[in-house]
PDB file of C-alpha atoms in Angstrom:
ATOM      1  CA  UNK A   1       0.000   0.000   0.000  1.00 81.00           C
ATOM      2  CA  UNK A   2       2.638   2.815   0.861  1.00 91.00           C
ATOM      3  CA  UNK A   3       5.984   0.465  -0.096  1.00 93.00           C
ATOM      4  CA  UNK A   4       6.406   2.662  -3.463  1.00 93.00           C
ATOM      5  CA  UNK A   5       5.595   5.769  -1.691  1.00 94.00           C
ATOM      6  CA  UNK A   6       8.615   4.604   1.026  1.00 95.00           C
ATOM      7  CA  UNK A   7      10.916   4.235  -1.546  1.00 95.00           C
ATOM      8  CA  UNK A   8      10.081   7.684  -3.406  1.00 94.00           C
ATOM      9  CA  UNK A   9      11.597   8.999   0.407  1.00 94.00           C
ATOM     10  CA  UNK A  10      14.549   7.245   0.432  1.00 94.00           C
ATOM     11  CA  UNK A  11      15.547   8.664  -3.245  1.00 90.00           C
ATOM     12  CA  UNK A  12      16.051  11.807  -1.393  1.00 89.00           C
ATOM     13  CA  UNK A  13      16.990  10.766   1.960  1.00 89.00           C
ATOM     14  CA  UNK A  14      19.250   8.677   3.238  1.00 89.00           C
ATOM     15  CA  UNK A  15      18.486   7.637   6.460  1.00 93.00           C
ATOM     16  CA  UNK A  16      14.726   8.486   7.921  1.00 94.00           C
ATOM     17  CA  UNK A  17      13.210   7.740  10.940  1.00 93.00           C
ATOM     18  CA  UNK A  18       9.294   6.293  11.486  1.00 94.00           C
ATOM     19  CA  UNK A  19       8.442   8.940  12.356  1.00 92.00           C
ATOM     20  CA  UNK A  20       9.375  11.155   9.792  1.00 93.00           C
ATOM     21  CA  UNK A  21       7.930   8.713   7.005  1.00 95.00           C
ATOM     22  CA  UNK A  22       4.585   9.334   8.636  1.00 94.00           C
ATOM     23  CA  UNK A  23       5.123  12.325   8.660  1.00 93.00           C
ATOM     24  CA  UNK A  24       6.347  12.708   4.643  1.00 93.00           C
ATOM     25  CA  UNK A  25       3.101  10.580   3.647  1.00 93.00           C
ATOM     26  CA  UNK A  26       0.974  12.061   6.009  1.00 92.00           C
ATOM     27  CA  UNK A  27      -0.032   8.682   7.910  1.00 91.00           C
ATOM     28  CA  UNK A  28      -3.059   8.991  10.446  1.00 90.00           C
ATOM     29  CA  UNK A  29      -2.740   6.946  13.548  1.00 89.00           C
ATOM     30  CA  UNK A  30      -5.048   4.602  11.986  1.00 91.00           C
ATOM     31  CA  UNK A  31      -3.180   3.926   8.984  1.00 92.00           C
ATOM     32  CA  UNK A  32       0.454   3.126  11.455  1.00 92.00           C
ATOM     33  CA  UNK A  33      -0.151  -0.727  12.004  1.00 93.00           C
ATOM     34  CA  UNK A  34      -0.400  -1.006   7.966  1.00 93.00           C
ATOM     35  CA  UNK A  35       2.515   1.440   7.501  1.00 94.00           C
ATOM     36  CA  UNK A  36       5.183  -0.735  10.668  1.00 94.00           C
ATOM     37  CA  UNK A  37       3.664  -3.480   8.256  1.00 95.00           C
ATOM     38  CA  UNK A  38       4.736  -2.057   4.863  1.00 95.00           C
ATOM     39  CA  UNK A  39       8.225  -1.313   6.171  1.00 96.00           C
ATOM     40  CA  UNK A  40       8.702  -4.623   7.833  1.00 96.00           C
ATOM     41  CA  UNK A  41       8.056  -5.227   3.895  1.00 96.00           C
ATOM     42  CA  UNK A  42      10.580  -3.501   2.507  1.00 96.00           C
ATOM     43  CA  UNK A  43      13.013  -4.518   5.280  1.00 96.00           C
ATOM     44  CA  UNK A  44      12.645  -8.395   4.769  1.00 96.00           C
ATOM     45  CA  UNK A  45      12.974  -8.016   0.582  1.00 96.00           C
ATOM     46  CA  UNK A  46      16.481  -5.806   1.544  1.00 96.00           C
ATOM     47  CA  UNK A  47      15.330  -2.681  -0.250  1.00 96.00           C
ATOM     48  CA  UNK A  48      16.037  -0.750   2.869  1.00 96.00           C
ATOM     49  CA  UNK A  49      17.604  -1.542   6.687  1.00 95.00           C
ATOM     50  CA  UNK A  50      17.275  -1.136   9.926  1.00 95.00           C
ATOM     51  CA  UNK A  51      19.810   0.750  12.036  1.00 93.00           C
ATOM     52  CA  UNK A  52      18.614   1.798  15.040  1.00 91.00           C
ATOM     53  CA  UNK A  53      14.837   1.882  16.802  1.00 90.00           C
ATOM     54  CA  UNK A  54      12.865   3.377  14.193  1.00 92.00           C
ATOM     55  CA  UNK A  55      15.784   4.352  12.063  1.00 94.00           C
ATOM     56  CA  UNK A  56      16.539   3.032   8.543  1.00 96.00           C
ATOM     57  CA  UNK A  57      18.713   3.353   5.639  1.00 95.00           C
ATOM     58  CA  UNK A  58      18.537   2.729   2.038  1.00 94.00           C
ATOM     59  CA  UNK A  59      20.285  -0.150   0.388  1.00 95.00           C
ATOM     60  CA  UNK A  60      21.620   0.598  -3.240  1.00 92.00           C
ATOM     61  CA  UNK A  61      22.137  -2.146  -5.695  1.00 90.00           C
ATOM     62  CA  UNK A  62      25.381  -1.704  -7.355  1.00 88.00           C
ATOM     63  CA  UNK A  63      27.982  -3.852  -9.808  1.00 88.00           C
ATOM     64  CA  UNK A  64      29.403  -5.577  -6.543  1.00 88.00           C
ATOM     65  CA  UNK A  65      26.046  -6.492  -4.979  1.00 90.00           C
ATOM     66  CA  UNK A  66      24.084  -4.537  -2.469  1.00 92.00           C
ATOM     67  CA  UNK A  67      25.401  -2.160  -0.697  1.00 92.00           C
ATOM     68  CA  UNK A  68      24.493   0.695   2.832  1.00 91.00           C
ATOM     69  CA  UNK A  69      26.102   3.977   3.170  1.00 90.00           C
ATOM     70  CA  UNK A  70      29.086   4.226   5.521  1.00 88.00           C
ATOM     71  CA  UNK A  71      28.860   5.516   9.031  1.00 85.00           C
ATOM     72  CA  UNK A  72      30.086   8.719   8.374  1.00 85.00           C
ATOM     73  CA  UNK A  73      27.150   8.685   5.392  1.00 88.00           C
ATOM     74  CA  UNK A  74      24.822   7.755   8.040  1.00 89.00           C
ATOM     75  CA  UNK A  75      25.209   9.909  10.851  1.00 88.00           C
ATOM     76  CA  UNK A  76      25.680  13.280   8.740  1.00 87.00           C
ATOM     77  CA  UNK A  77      22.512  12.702   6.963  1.00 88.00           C
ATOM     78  CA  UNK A  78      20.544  11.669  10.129  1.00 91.00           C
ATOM     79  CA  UNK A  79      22.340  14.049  12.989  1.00 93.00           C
ATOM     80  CA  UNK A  80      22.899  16.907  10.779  1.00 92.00           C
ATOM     81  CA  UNK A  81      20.730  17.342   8.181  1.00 86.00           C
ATOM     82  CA  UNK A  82      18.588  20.340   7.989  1.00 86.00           C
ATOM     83  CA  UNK A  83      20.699  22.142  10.246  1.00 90.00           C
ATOM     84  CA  UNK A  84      19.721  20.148  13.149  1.00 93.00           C
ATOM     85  CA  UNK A  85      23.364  19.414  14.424  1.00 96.00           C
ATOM     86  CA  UNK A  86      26.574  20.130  14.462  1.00 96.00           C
ATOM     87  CA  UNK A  87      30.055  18.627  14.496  1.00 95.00           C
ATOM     88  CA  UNK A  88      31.615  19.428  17.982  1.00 94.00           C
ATOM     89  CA  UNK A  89      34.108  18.117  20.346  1.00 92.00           C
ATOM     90  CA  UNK A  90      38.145  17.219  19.136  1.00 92.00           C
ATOM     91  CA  UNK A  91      37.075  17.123  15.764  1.00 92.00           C
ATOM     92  CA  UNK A  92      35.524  20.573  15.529  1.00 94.00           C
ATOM     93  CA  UNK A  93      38.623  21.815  17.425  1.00 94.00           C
ATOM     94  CA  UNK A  94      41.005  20.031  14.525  1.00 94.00           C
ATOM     95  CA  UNK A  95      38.578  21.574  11.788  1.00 93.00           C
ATOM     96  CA  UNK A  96      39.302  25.362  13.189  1.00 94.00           C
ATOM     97  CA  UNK A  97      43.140  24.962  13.937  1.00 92.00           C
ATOM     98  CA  UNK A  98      42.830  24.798  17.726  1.00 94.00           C
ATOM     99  CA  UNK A  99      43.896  21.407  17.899  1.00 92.00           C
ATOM    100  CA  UNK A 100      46.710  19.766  15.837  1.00 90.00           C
ATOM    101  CA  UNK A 101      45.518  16.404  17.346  1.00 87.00           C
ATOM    102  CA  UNK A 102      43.307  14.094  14.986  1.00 86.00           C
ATOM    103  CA  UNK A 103      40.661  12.608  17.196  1.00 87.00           C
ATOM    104  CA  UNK A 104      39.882   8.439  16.534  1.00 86.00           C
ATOM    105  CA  UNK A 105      35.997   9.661  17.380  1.00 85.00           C
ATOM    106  CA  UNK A 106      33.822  11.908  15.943  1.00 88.00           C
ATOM    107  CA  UNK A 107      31.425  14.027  18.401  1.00 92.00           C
ATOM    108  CA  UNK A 108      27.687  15.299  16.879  1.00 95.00           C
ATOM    109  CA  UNK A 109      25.898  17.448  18.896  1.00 97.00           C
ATOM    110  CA  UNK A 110      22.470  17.175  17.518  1.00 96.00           C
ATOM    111  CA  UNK A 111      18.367  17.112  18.002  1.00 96.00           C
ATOM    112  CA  UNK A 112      18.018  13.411  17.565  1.00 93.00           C
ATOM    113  CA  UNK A 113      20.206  12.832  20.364  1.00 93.00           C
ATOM    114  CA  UNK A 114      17.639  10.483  21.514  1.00 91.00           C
ATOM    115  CA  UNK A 115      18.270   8.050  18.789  1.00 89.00           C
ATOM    116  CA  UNK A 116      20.869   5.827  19.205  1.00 83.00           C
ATOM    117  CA  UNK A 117      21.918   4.340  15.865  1.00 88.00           C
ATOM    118  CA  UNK A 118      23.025   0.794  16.188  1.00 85.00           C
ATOM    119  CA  UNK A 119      26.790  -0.215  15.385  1.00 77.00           C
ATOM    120  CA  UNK A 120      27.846   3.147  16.109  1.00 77.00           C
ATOM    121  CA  UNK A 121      31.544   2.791  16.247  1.00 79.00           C
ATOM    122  CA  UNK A 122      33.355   6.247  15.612  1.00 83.00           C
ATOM    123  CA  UNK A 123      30.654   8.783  16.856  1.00 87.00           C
ATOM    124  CA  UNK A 124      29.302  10.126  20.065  1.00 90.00           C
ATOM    125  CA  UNK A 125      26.178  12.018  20.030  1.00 92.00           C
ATOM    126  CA  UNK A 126      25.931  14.986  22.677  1.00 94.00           C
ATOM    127  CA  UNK A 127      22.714  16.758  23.565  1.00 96.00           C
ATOM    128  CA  UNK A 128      22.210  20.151  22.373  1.00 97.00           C
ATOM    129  CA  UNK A 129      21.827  22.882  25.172  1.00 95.00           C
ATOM    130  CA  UNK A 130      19.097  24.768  22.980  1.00 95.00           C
ATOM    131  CA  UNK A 131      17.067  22.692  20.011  1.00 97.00           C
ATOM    132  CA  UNK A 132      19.410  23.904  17.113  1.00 97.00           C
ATOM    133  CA  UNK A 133      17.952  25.639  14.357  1.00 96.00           C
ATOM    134  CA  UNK A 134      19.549  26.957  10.829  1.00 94.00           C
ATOM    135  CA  UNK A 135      19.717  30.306  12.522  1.00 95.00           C
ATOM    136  CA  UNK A 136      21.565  29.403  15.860  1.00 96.00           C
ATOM    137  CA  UNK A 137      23.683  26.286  15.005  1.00 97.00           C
ATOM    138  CA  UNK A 138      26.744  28.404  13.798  1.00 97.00           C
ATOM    139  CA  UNK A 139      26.251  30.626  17.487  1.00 97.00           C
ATOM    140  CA  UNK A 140      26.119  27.147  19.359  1.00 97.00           C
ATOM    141  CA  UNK A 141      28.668  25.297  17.812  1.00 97.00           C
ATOM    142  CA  UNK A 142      31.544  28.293  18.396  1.00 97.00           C
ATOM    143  CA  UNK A 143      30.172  28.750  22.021  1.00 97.00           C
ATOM    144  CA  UNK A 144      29.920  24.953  22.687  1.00 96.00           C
ATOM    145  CA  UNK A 145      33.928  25.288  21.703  1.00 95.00           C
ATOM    146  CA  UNK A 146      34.448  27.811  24.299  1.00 95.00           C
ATOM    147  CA  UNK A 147      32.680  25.601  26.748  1.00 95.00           C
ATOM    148  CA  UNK A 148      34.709  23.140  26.117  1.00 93.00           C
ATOM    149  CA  UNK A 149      38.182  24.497  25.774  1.00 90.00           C
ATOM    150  CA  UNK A 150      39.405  23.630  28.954  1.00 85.00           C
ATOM    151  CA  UNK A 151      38.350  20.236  28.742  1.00 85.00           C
ATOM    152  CA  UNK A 152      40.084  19.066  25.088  1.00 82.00           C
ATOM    153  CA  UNK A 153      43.655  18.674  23.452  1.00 82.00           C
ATOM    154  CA  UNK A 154      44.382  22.502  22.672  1.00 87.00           C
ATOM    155  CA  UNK A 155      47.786  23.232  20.916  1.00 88.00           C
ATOM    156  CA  UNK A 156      47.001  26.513  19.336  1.00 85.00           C
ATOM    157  CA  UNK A 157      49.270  29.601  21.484  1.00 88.00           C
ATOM    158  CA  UNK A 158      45.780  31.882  21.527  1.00 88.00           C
ATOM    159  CA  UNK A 159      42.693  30.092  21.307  1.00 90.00           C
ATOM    160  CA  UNK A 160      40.831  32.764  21.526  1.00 90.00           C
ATOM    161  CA  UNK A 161      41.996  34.149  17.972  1.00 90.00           C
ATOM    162  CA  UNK A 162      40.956  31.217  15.852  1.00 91.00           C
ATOM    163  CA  UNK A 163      37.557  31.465  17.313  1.00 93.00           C
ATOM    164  CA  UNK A 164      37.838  35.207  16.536  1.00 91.00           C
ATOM    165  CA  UNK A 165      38.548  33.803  13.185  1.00 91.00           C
ATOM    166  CA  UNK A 166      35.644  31.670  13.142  1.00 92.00           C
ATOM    167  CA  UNK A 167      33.343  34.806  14.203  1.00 92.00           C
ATOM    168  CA  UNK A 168      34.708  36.777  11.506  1.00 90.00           C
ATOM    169  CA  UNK A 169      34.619  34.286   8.344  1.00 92.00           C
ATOM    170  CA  UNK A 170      30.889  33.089   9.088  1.00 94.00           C
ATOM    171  CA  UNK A 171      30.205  36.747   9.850  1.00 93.00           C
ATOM    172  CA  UNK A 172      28.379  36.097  13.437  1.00 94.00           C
ATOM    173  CA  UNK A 173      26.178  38.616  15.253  1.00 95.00           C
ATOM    174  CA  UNK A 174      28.110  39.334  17.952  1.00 94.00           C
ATOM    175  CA  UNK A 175      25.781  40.804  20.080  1.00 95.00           C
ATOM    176  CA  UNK A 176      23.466  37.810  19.256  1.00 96.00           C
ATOM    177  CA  UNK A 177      26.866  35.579  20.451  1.00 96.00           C
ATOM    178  CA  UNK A 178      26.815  37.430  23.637  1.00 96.00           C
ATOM    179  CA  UNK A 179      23.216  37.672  24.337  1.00 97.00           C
ATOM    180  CA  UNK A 180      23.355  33.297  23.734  1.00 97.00           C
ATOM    181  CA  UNK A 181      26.267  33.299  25.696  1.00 97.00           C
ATOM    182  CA  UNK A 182      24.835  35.004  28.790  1.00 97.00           C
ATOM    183  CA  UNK A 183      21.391  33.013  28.325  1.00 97.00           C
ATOM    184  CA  UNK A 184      22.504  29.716  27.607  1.00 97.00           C
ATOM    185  CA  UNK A 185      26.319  29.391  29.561  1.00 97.00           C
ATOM    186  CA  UNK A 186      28.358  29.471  32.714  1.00 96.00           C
ATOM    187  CA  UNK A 187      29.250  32.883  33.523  1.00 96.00           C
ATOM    188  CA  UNK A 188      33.299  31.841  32.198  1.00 96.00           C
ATOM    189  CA  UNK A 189      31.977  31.691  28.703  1.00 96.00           C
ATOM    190  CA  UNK A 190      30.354  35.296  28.551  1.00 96.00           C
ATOM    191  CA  UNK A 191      33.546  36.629  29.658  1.00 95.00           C
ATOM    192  CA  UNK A 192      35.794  34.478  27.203  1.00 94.00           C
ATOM    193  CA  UNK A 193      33.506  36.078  24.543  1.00 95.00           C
ATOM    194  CA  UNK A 194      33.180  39.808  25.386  1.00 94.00           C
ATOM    195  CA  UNK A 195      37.076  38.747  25.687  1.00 91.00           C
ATOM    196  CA  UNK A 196      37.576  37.317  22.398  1.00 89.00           C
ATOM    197  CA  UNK A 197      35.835  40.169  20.682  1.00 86.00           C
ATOM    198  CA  UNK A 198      37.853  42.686  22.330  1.00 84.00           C
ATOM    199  CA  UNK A 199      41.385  40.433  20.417  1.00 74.00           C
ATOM    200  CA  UNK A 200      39.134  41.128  17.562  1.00 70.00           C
ATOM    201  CA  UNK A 201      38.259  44.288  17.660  1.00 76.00           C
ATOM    202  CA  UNK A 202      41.783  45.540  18.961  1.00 71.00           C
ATOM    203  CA  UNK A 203      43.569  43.814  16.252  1.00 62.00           C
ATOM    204  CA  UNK A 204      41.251  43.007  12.980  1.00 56.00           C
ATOM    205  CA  UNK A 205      43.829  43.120  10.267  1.00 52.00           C
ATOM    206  CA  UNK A 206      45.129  39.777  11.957  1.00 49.00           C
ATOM    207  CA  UNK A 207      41.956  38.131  11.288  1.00 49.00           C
ATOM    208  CA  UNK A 208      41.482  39.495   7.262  1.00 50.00           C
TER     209      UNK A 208
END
């Protein structure tokens, strides 16, 4: 009944949730035994795959047999897609030059930090201090890395600048930084920030 209408979804995405399929069809409750059913389906004739409670994944057919995206596939189109995570952690801290150290584990901080994908092997999944939105993700990730600064590898002589960096190339709000800051963080963070825009501010041709 809805098997072709499954697969039409996972042309586009690559990992959706139950929910989210309901949603996409517009399933009424009384159409969800039939639709658990339908996927069940699709599951048992390997068109798509379960990988975590309520989670699944496409399968492709290829030259070499059939085939699921990779981990890294996986998690960046379920934990970040739509602007509803972020990468965070070591890894972010490599990414911006704060860190010379390349971490074995990749950390998402994300909305669906509720669903735990099974297998997982490379990636821990943090819980967001705010839902995340396409307007505030860029403001949490930077002031989840000031959170955290104390707490992670950190090689980089002044921190503080390549974050300055970081406000400057994804041209931030900064009042909009501070105003998160002081809402959402420990009092250390607000002051690391009206700090860090003050290296900007005094010095700006280091950051061009």
């Amino acid at each position: 009944m809805f098997q072709d209408e499954i697969m039409v979804l996972f042309e586009k995405h690559t990992v959706l949730t139950n929910q989210e399929i309901r949603y996409n069809l517009r399933i009424n409750q009384n159409q969800y035994a039939i639709l658990n059913t339908e996927i069940k389906r699709l599951c048992d004739k390997d068109l798509i795959r379960r990988v975590g409670r309520g989670v699944y994944t496409i399968v492709w057919n290829t030259r070499w047999g059939k085939v699921v995206p990779t981990e890294v596939e996986i998690t960046n189109n379920f934990y970040m897609a739509n602007g509803e995570g972020y990468m965070s952690g070591p890894a972010y801290y490599n990414a911006i030059g704060i860190s010379t150290l390349i971490p074995n584990r990749k950390e998402i901080t994300t909305n669906k930090y509720n669903y735990v994908l099974d297998n997982l092997t490379n990636i821990d999944i943090v819980r967001p201090r705010k839902m995340i939105t396409n307007e505030n993700r860029l403001y949490l990730q930077l002031l989840d890395g000031i959170y955290y600064l104390s707490k992670n590898h950190c090689d980089a002589p002044k921190p503080l600048e390549m974050f300055a960096k970081q406000l400057k190339q994804l041209q931030l709000d900064e009042i909009t930084l501070i105003l998160m800051a002081k809402k959402l963080y420990p009092k250390f963070v607000l002051d690391m920030v009206l700090e860090m825009e003050e290296v900007f501010h005094n010095d700006e041709t280091a950051f061009a």
